[in-house]
Amino acid sequence: MDDFVRIVEVGPRDGLQNEAHPVATADKIELIRQLSLTGLRTIEATSFVSPRWVPQLADAAEVYQGIDRLPGIAYPVLVPNEQGYDRARAVGVDEVAVFTAASETFNRTNTNAGIDESLARFAPILERARADGVKVRGYVSTVLGCPYQGEVPVSEVVRVATALYAMGCYEISLGDTIGVGTPRKARAMLHAVAAELPMSALAVHFHDTYGQALANIDACLDEGVRVVDSAVSGAGGCPYAKGASGNVASEDVVYLLHGIGMRTGIDLPALAATGRWLAARLGRDTGSKTGKALAAT
Ligand code: HMG
Ligand code: MG
């Protein structure tokens, strides 16, 4: 089995979308500059959602225009609808991510639309993206539980993931948005999706609410997944997912991966230093145990 794991760094978007205090545009640009020097190949830069819904990322265009896009690194952005796609394209974005959920109530709370309605919204985006040569990633949220509905049937996760893939998303990220999953459940969910879609088109996205994220990732690696989403310093959470803690910290994921003999191409001390820099800018300690441990050595 291939031992290379691609980390999709979502800190600048999923991390910063949930900050209570505004983060300066210049700091967002600096964060992406530092991340770009760590060996990461994918850095989700920002989100062209409604600024009324997520004011934290209202400066998406300025951020995207302010970053130096290094060769060999993809800088996707989140778009919820064609308006977001237009705004992204206007500043030269060449990879986007669309997002829906496996839970109807969560999707309504997050995007003011039902699941099928949001899939219908994505159809013209995917059509235009194909014509524009823009890559599209798809997210499915609440794959292991919903803050409003509780249990989410695996069959719904499979249905939504399959629909996004059939529409043309090159990769589907399966998100435990509120971090309630445990390893066997996570692995079973991935197994069910991988029965319908190629494993090479799947990614996992864990939040660490109950401290299970690394164990879940390890279980999903055993199942064969080779793309993992994470956020430097464990930043973030979803503003529409009550009680959800931060994303799993990229530094901790990289420490795990290198420790079990996987390759990432990432310079762990450099990533950890970036995580500590971000935490200091946000006025707190890094949310990564690896980041803390490396600072002490
Ligand atoms: P809506 O209010 O139903 O939108 O929101 P609308 O189409 O009725 O438009 C209302 C107003 O918003 C209009 O302005 C539009 O122009 C404007 P007005 O005429 O009233 O002045 N508008 C926009 N402005 C800028 N950019 C846009 C845009 N769209 C509309 N793209 C909408 C629907 C989907 C837009 C809204 O609900 C939204 O933006 N939601 C995003 C919420 C969000 O970003 N959540 C976090 C990301 S998902 C997540 O974190 C999970 C994930 O990380 C995976 C995981 O962790 O599991 C992916
Ligand atoms: Mg997330």
Short mmCIF file of C-alpha atoms and ligand atoms in Angstrom, two decimals:
data_model
loop_
_atom_site.label_atom_id
_atom_site.label_comp_id
_atom_site.label_asym_id
_atom_site.label_seq_id
_atom_site.Cartn_x
_atom_site.Cartn_y
_atom_site.Cartn_z
CA MET A 1 0.00 0.00 0.00
CA ASP A 2 1.26 3.49 -0.84
CA ASP A 3 2.91 5.13 2.15
CA PHE A 4 2.48 8.76 1.02
CA VAL A 5 -0.27 10.72 2.76
CA ARG A 6 -1.38 14.10 1.43
CA ILE A 7 -2.35 16.53 4.15
CA VAL A 8 -4.99 19.08 3.18
CA GLU A 9 -4.25 22.03 5.45
CA VAL A 10 -7.57 23.72 6.25
CA GLY A 11 -6.38 26.08 8.99
CA PRO A 12 -6.63 29.35 7.06
CA ARG A 13 -10.27 28.54 6.20
CA ASP A 14 -11.81 26.01 8.62
CA GLY A 15 -9.54 27.28 11.39
CA LEU A 16 -10.11 30.99 11.04
CA GLN A 17 -13.82 30.92 10.12
CA ASN A 18 -14.69 30.33 13.76
CA GLU A 19 -12.49 32.90 15.51
CA ALA A 20 -14.39 35.14 17.91
CA HIS A 21 -12.02 38.05 17.28
CA PRO A 22 -11.17 39.40 13.86
CA VAL A 23 -7.88 38.21 12.39
CA ALA A 24 -6.04 40.80 10.30
CA THR A 25 -5.92 40.13 6.57
CA ALA A 26 -2.13 40.53 6.72
CA ASP A 27 -1.91 37.77 9.35
CA LYS A 28 -3.97 35.41 7.18
CA ILE A 29 -1.61 36.09 4.27
CA GLU A 30 1.42 35.56 6.49
CA LEU A 31 -0.04 32.28 7.79
CA ILE A 32 -0.41 30.99 4.23
CA ARG A 33 3.11 32.19 3.37
CA GLN A 34 4.56 30.23 6.29
CA LEU A 35 2.47 27.14 5.54
CA SER A 36 3.64 27.26 1.92
CA LEU A 37 7.24 26.75 3.10
CA THR A 38 6.55 23.58 5.11
CA GLY A 39 6.16 21.08 2.27
CA LEU A 40 2.35 21.07 2.30
CA ARG A 41 0.84 20.48 -1.15
CA THR A 42 -2.70 21.65 -0.47
CA ILE A 43 -3.61 24.72 1.58
CA GLU A 44 -7.27 25.73 1.70
CA ALA A 45 -6.85 29.47 1.63
CA THR A 46 -10.23 30.99 2.46
CA SER A 47 -13.93 30.87 1.74
CA PHE A 48 -16.18 32.89 -0.58
CA VAL A 49 -19.33 32.30 1.45
CA SER A 50 -21.76 35.04 2.44
CA PRO A 51 -19.92 37.59 4.61
CA ARG A 52 -23.14 37.96 6.59
CA TRP A 53 -22.96 34.30 7.55
CA VAL A 54 -19.19 34.16 8.13
CA PRO A 55 -17.84 37.69 8.67
CA GLN A 56 -14.48 36.24 9.72
CA LEU A 57 -13.69 35.48 6.07
CA ALA A 58 -15.24 38.56 4.46
CA ASP A 59 -11.75 39.48 3.23
CA ALA A 60 -11.48 36.36 1.06
CA ALA A 61 -10.66 38.28 -2.13
CA GLU A 62 -7.96 40.37 -0.43
CA VAL A 63 -6.42 37.28 1.15
CA TYR A 64 -6.39 35.34 -2.09
CA GLN A 65 -4.92 38.26 -4.02
CA GLY A 66 -2.35 38.83 -1.28
CA ILE A 67 -0.79 35.37 -1.27
CA ASP A 68 2.13 34.18 -3.35
CA ARG A 69 0.98 30.94 -4.91
CA LEU A 70 4.00 28.70 -5.05
CA PRO A 71 4.31 26.13 -7.82
CA GLY A 72 3.33 22.61 -6.81
CA ILE A 73 0.89 23.82 -4.14
CA ALA A 74 -2.88 23.95 -4.61
CA TYR A 75 -4.74 26.78 -2.86
CA PRO A 76 -8.44 25.79 -3.02
CA VAL A 77 -11.21 27.95 -1.57
CA LEU A 78 -14.71 27.11 -0.33
CA VAL A 79 -17.71 28.25 -2.40
CA PRO A 80 -21.35 27.71 -1.40
CA ASN A 81 -23.06 28.83 -4.61
CA GLU A 82 -22.48 30.39 -8.02
CA GLN A 83 -22.08 33.82 -6.46
CA GLY A 84 -19.16 32.49 -4.45
CA TYR A 85 -17.76 30.83 -7.56
CA ASP A 86 -17.97 34.15 -9.46
CA ARG A 87 -16.18 36.00 -6.65
CA ALA A 88 -13.48 33.33 -6.52
CA ARG A 89 -12.96 33.27 -10.28
CA ALA A 90 -12.75 37.07 -10.37
CA VAL A 91 -9.51 36.86 -8.37
CA GLY A 92 -8.07 33.93 -10.30
CA VAL A 93 -8.99 30.92 -8.15
CA ASP A 94 -8.36 27.63 -9.98
CA GLU A 95 -9.60 25.13 -7.40
CA VAL A 96 -12.77 25.29 -5.31
CA ALA A 97 -14.54 23.13 -2.74
CA VAL A 98 -18.29 22.74 -2.41
CA PHE A 99 -19.88 21.51 0.80
CA THR A 100 -23.04 19.83 1.95
CA ALA A 101 -23.92 17.47 4.78
CA ALA A 102 -25.20 13.99 5.44
CA SER A 103 -27.72 15.53 7.86
CA GLU A 104 -30.61 17.59 6.55
CA THR A 105 -30.98 19.81 9.62
CA PHE A 106 -27.30 20.62 9.81
CA ASN A 107 -27.24 21.51 6.15
CA ARG A 108 -30.19 23.86 6.57
CA THR A 109 -28.53 25.54 9.54
CA ASN A 110 -25.21 25.85 7.71
CA THR A 111 -26.39 26.86 4.24
CA ASN A 112 -30.12 27.61 4.43
CA ALA A 113 -30.83 24.73 2.05
CA GLY A 114 -31.68 21.05 2.18
CA ILE A 115 -29.15 18.48 0.98
CA ASP A 116 -30.74 17.93 -2.42
CA GLU A 117 -31.22 21.66 -2.86
CA SER A 118 -27.54 22.24 -2.19
CA LEU A 119 -26.56 19.46 -4.61
CA ALA A 120 -28.71 21.21 -7.21
CA ARG A 121 -26.86 24.48 -6.46
CA PHE A 122 -23.56 22.76 -7.17
CA ALA A 123 -24.57 21.41 -10.59
CA PRO A 124 -23.97 24.71 -12.46
CA ILE A 125 -20.74 25.27 -10.49
CA LEU A 126 -19.42 21.89 -11.59
CA GLU A 127 -20.49 22.50 -15.15
CA ARG A 128 -18.75 25.86 -15.27
CA ALA A 129 -15.70 24.51 -13.46
CA ARG A 130 -15.32 21.78 -16.07
CA ALA A 131 -15.39 24.39 -18.83
CA ASP A 132 -13.03 26.69 -16.90
CA GLY A 133 -10.53 23.95 -16.06
CA VAL A 134 -11.18 24.46 -12.33
CA LYS A 135 -10.84 21.48 -10.00
CA VAL A 136 -13.68 20.89 -7.52
CA ARG A 137 -13.43 19.09 -4.21
CA GLY A 138 -16.57 18.04 -2.32
CA TYR A 139 -17.17 17.99 1.43
CA VAL A 140 -19.73 15.91 3.26
CA SER A 141 -20.22 17.17 6.82
CA THR A 142 -21.67 15.40 9.87
CA VAL A 143 -20.69 11.93 8.63
CA LEU A 144 -20.53 10.47 12.15
CA GLY A 145 -23.16 12.53 13.93
CA CYS A 146 -25.16 15.73 13.79
CA PRO A 147 -25.56 18.37 16.53
CA TYR A 148 -29.29 18.59 15.77
CA GLN A 149 -30.30 15.12 14.58
CA GLY A 150 -27.86 12.90 16.49
CA GLU A 151 -27.16 9.66 14.63
CA VAL A 152 -26.59 9.97 10.90
CA PRO A 153 -27.23 6.83 8.82
CA VAL A 154 -24.15 5.65 6.92
CA SER A 155 -26.43 5.14 3.91
CA GLU A 156 -26.94 8.93 3.77
CA VAL A 157 -23.18 9.54 3.86
CA VAL A 158 -22.78 7.09 0.98
CA ARG A 159 -25.63 8.69 -0.96
CA VAL A 160 -24.30 12.24 -0.65
CA ALA A 161 -20.66 11.30 -1.28
CA THR A 162 -21.66 9.31 -4.36
CA ALA A 163 -23.75 12.22 -5.66
CA LEU A 164 -20.85 14.68 -5.30
CA TYR A 165 -18.48 12.28 -7.04
CA ALA A 166 -20.96 11.64 -9.85
CA MET A 167 -21.25 15.41 -10.38
CA GLY A 168 -17.50 15.61 -10.98
CA CYS A 169 -15.83 16.33 -7.64
CA TYR A 170 -12.36 14.79 -7.89
CA GLU A 171 -12.13 14.13 -4.16
CA ILE A 172 -14.70 13.76 -1.40
CA SER A 173 -13.77 14.80 2.13
CA LEU A 174 -15.75 12.96 4.79
CA GLY A 175 -16.13 15.29 7.77
CA ASP A 176 -16.83 14.41 11.38
CA THR A 177 -17.84 18.03 11.86
CA ILE A 178 -18.62 17.79 15.58
CA GLY A 179 -15.93 15.26 16.44
CA VAL A 180 -18.16 12.56 17.92
CA GLY A 181 -16.75 9.62 15.99
CA THR A 182 -14.75 6.72 17.39
CA PRO A 183 -12.33 4.51 15.42
CA ARG A 184 -14.49 1.49 14.56
CA LYS A 185 -17.41 3.65 13.51
CA ALA A 186 -15.13 5.90 11.48
CA ARG A 187 -13.57 2.92 9.74
CA ALA A 188 -16.96 1.33 9.04
CA MET A 189 -18.24 4.60 7.55
CA LEU A 190 -15.17 4.90 5.30
CA HIS A 191 -15.49 1.23 4.31
CA ALA A 192 -19.11 1.78 3.26
CA VAL A 193 -18.24 4.83 1.13
CA ALA A 194 -15.23 3.06 -0.39
CA ALA A 195 -17.51 0.22 -1.48
CA GLU A 196 -19.03 2.73 -3.94
CA LEU A 197 -16.18 5.16 -4.69
CA PRO A 198 -12.44 4.68 -5.25
CA MET A 199 -10.48 5.02 -2.01
CA SER A 200 -8.05 7.27 -3.89
CA ALA A 201 -10.89 9.82 -4.25
CA LEU A 202 -11.63 9.94 -0.51
CA ALA A 203 -10.28 12.08 2.33
CA VAL A 204 -11.06 12.13 6.04
CA HIS A 205 -11.66 15.25 8.13
CA PHE A 206 -11.81 14.91 11.90
CA HIS A 207 -12.45 17.29 14.76
CA ASP A 208 -10.99 16.47 18.16
CA THR A 209 -13.93 17.24 20.46
CA TYR A 210 -13.59 13.99 22.44
CA GLY A 211 -9.90 13.41 21.78
CA GLN A 212 -10.60 10.70 19.19
CA ALA A 213 -9.30 12.34 16.03
CA LEU A 214 -5.87 10.68 15.84
CA ALA A 215 -7.29 7.26 16.68
CA ASN A 216 -9.92 7.76 13.98
CA ILE A 217 -7.29 8.76 11.44
CA ASP A 218 -5.15 5.75 12.31
CA ALA A 219 -8.15 3.45 11.82
CA CYS A 220 -8.98 5.07 8.47
CA LEU A 221 -5.34 4.74 7.33
CA ASP A 222 -5.63 1.01 8.05
CA GLU A 223 -8.72 1.02 5.85
CA GLY A 224 -6.63 2.58 3.07
CA VAL A 225 -7.32 6.32 3.02
CA ARG A 226 -4.32 8.47 2.00
CA VAL A 227 -5.66 12.04 2.23
CA VAL A 228 -6.20 13.68 5.61
CA ASP A 229 -7.58 17.17 6.35
CA SER A 230 -6.22 19.01 9.38
CA ALA A 231 -5.59 22.52 10.69
CA VAL A 232 -2.31 23.84 12.01
CA SER A 233 -2.44 24.47 15.77
CA GLY A 234 -5.79 22.65 15.90
CA ALA A 235 -7.56 25.84 14.96
CA GLY A 236 -11.19 26.16 14.21
CA GLY A 237 -14.55 24.59 14.21
CA CYS A 238 -17.74 25.28 12.37
CA PRO A 239 -19.80 28.31 13.43
CA TYR A 240 -22.97 26.30 12.74
CA ALA A 241 -21.93 23.19 14.69
CA LYS A 242 -22.55 23.91 18.37
CA GLY A 243 -20.06 22.35 20.73
CA ALA A 244 -17.62 21.28 18.01
CA SER A 245 -14.03 21.83 18.97
CA GLY A 246 -11.13 22.53 16.67
CA ASN A 247 -9.93 20.47 13.79
CA VAL A 248 -7.31 17.86 14.53
CA ALA A 249 -3.94 19.65 14.62
CA SER A 250 -1.82 19.16 11.49
CA GLU A 251 1.36 18.88 13.59
CA ASP A 252 -0.11 15.98 15.58
CA VAL A 253 -1.25 14.22 12.40
CA VAL A 254 2.19 14.60 10.81
CA TYR A 255 3.87 13.29 13.99
CA LEU A 256 1.57 10.25 13.88
CA LEU A 257 2.17 9.66 10.18
CA HIS A 258 5.96 9.91 10.38
CA GLY A 259 5.94 7.74 13.49
CA ILE A 260 4.15 4.91 11.68
CA GLY A 261 6.48 5.14 8.70
CA MET A 262 4.30 7.17 6.34
CA ARG A 263 5.68 9.99 4.21
CA THR A 264 4.14 13.45 3.96
CA GLY A 265 6.92 15.63 2.54
CA ILE A 266 6.28 18.00 5.44
CA ASP A 267 8.95 19.61 7.61
CA LEU A 268 7.42 18.98 11.03
CA PRO A 269 9.47 21.50 13.06
CA ALA A 270 8.63 24.22 10.50
CA LEU A 271 4.92 23.32 10.63
CA ALA A 272 4.97 23.32 14.44
CA ALA A 273 6.67 26.73 14.47
CA THR A 274 3.93 28.07 12.18
CA GLY A 275 1.32 26.65 14.54
CA ARG A 276 2.91 28.40 17.50
CA TRP A 277 3.15 31.64 15.53
CA LEU A 278 -0.57 31.43 14.69
CA ALA A 279 -1.53 30.65 18.28
CA ALA A 280 0.48 33.65 19.49
CA ARG A 281 -1.29 35.90 16.96
CA LEU A 282 -4.61 34.56 18.26
CA GLY A 283 -3.51 35.21 21.85
CA ARG A 284 -3.36 31.61 23.09
CA ASP A 285 -1.13 28.53 23.37
CA THR A 286 -0.86 26.24 20.39
CA GLY A 287 -3.63 23.65 20.26
CA SER A 288 -1.10 21.01 19.15
CA LYS A 289 0.59 18.77 21.71
CA THR A 290 3.33 18.09 19.16
CA GLY A 291 3.77 21.85 18.71
CA LYS A 292 4.21 22.25 22.48
CA ALA A 293 6.55 19.29 22.83
CA LEU A 294 8.80 20.43 19.99
CA ALA A 295 8.99 23.93 21.49
CA ALA A 296 10.29 22.40 24.72
CA THR A 297 13.10 20.39 23.08
P1 HMG B 1 -28.81 32.80 2.03
O1 HMG B 1 -28.98 33.92 3.03
O2 HMG B 1 -29.88 31.81 1.90
O3 HMG B 1 -28.39 33.38 0.59
O4 HMG B 1 -27.45 32.08 2.41
P2 HMG B 1 -29.20 34.12 -0.53
O5 HMG B 1 -28.82 33.47 -1.81
O6 HMG B 1 -30.64 34.22 -0.17
O7 HMG B 1 -28.55 35.58 -0.49
C1 HMG B 1 -28.72 36.43 0.63
C2 HMG B 1 -27.68 37.54 0.60
O8 HMG B 1 -26.37 36.97 0.70
C3 HMG B 1 -27.69 38.33 -0.70
O9 HMG B 1 -27.27 39.63 -0.35
C4 HMG B 1 -26.60 37.70 -1.51
O10 HMG B 1 -26.04 38.60 -2.43
C5 HMG B 1 -25.57 37.33 -0.44
P3 HMG B 1 -28.35 40.86 -0.23
O11 HMG B 1 -28.99 40.93 -1.61
O12 HMG B 1 -29.31 40.44 0.85
O13 HMG B 1 -27.47 42.03 0.12
N1 HMG B 1 -24.76 36.18 -0.83
C6 HMG B 1 -23.41 36.20 -0.95
N2 HMG B 1 -22.51 37.18 -0.76
C7 HMG B 1 -21.21 36.89 -0.99
N3 HMG B 1 -20.78 35.65 -1.36
C8 HMG B 1 -21.65 34.65 -1.55
C9 HMG B 1 -23.02 34.91 -1.34
N4 HMG B 1 -24.14 34.15 -1.44
C10 HMG B 1 -25.17 34.94 -1.14
N5 HMG B 1 -21.21 33.44 -1.91
C11 HMG B 1 -25.50 30.84 1.80
C12 HMG B 1 -27.00 30.95 1.70
C13 HMG B 1 -25.12 29.45 1.31
C14 HMG B 1 -24.87 31.90 0.94
C15 HMG B 1 -25.08 31.03 3.27
O14 HMG B 1 -25.83 30.17 4.05
C16 HMG B 1 -23.62 30.79 3.52
O15 HMG B 1 -22.78 31.52 3.04
N6 HMG B 1 -23.29 29.75 4.31
C17 HMG B 1 -21.92 29.38 4.58
C18 HMG B 1 -21.76 28.94 5.99
C19 HMG B 1 -20.35 28.47 6.22
O16 HMG B 1 -19.41 28.95 5.60
N7 HMG B 1 -20.17 27.50 7.12
C20 HMG B 1 -18.89 26.96 7.42
C21 HMG B 1 -18.31 26.14 6.30
S1 HMG B 1 -18.83 24.44 6.24
C22 HMG B 1 -17.81 23.65 7.35
O17 HMG B 1 -17.11 24.29 8.08
C23 HMG B 1 -17.74 22.16 7.36
C24 HMG B 1 -16.48 21.66 6.67
O18 HMG B 1 -15.33 22.28 7.21
C25 HMG B 1 -16.36 20.16 6.84
C26 HMG B 1 -16.48 19.69 8.27
O19 HMG B 1 -15.86 20.28 9.19
O20 HMG B 1 -17.16 18.70 8.46
C27 HMG B 1 -16.51 21.96 5.18
MG MG B 2 -13.83 21.07 9.78
#
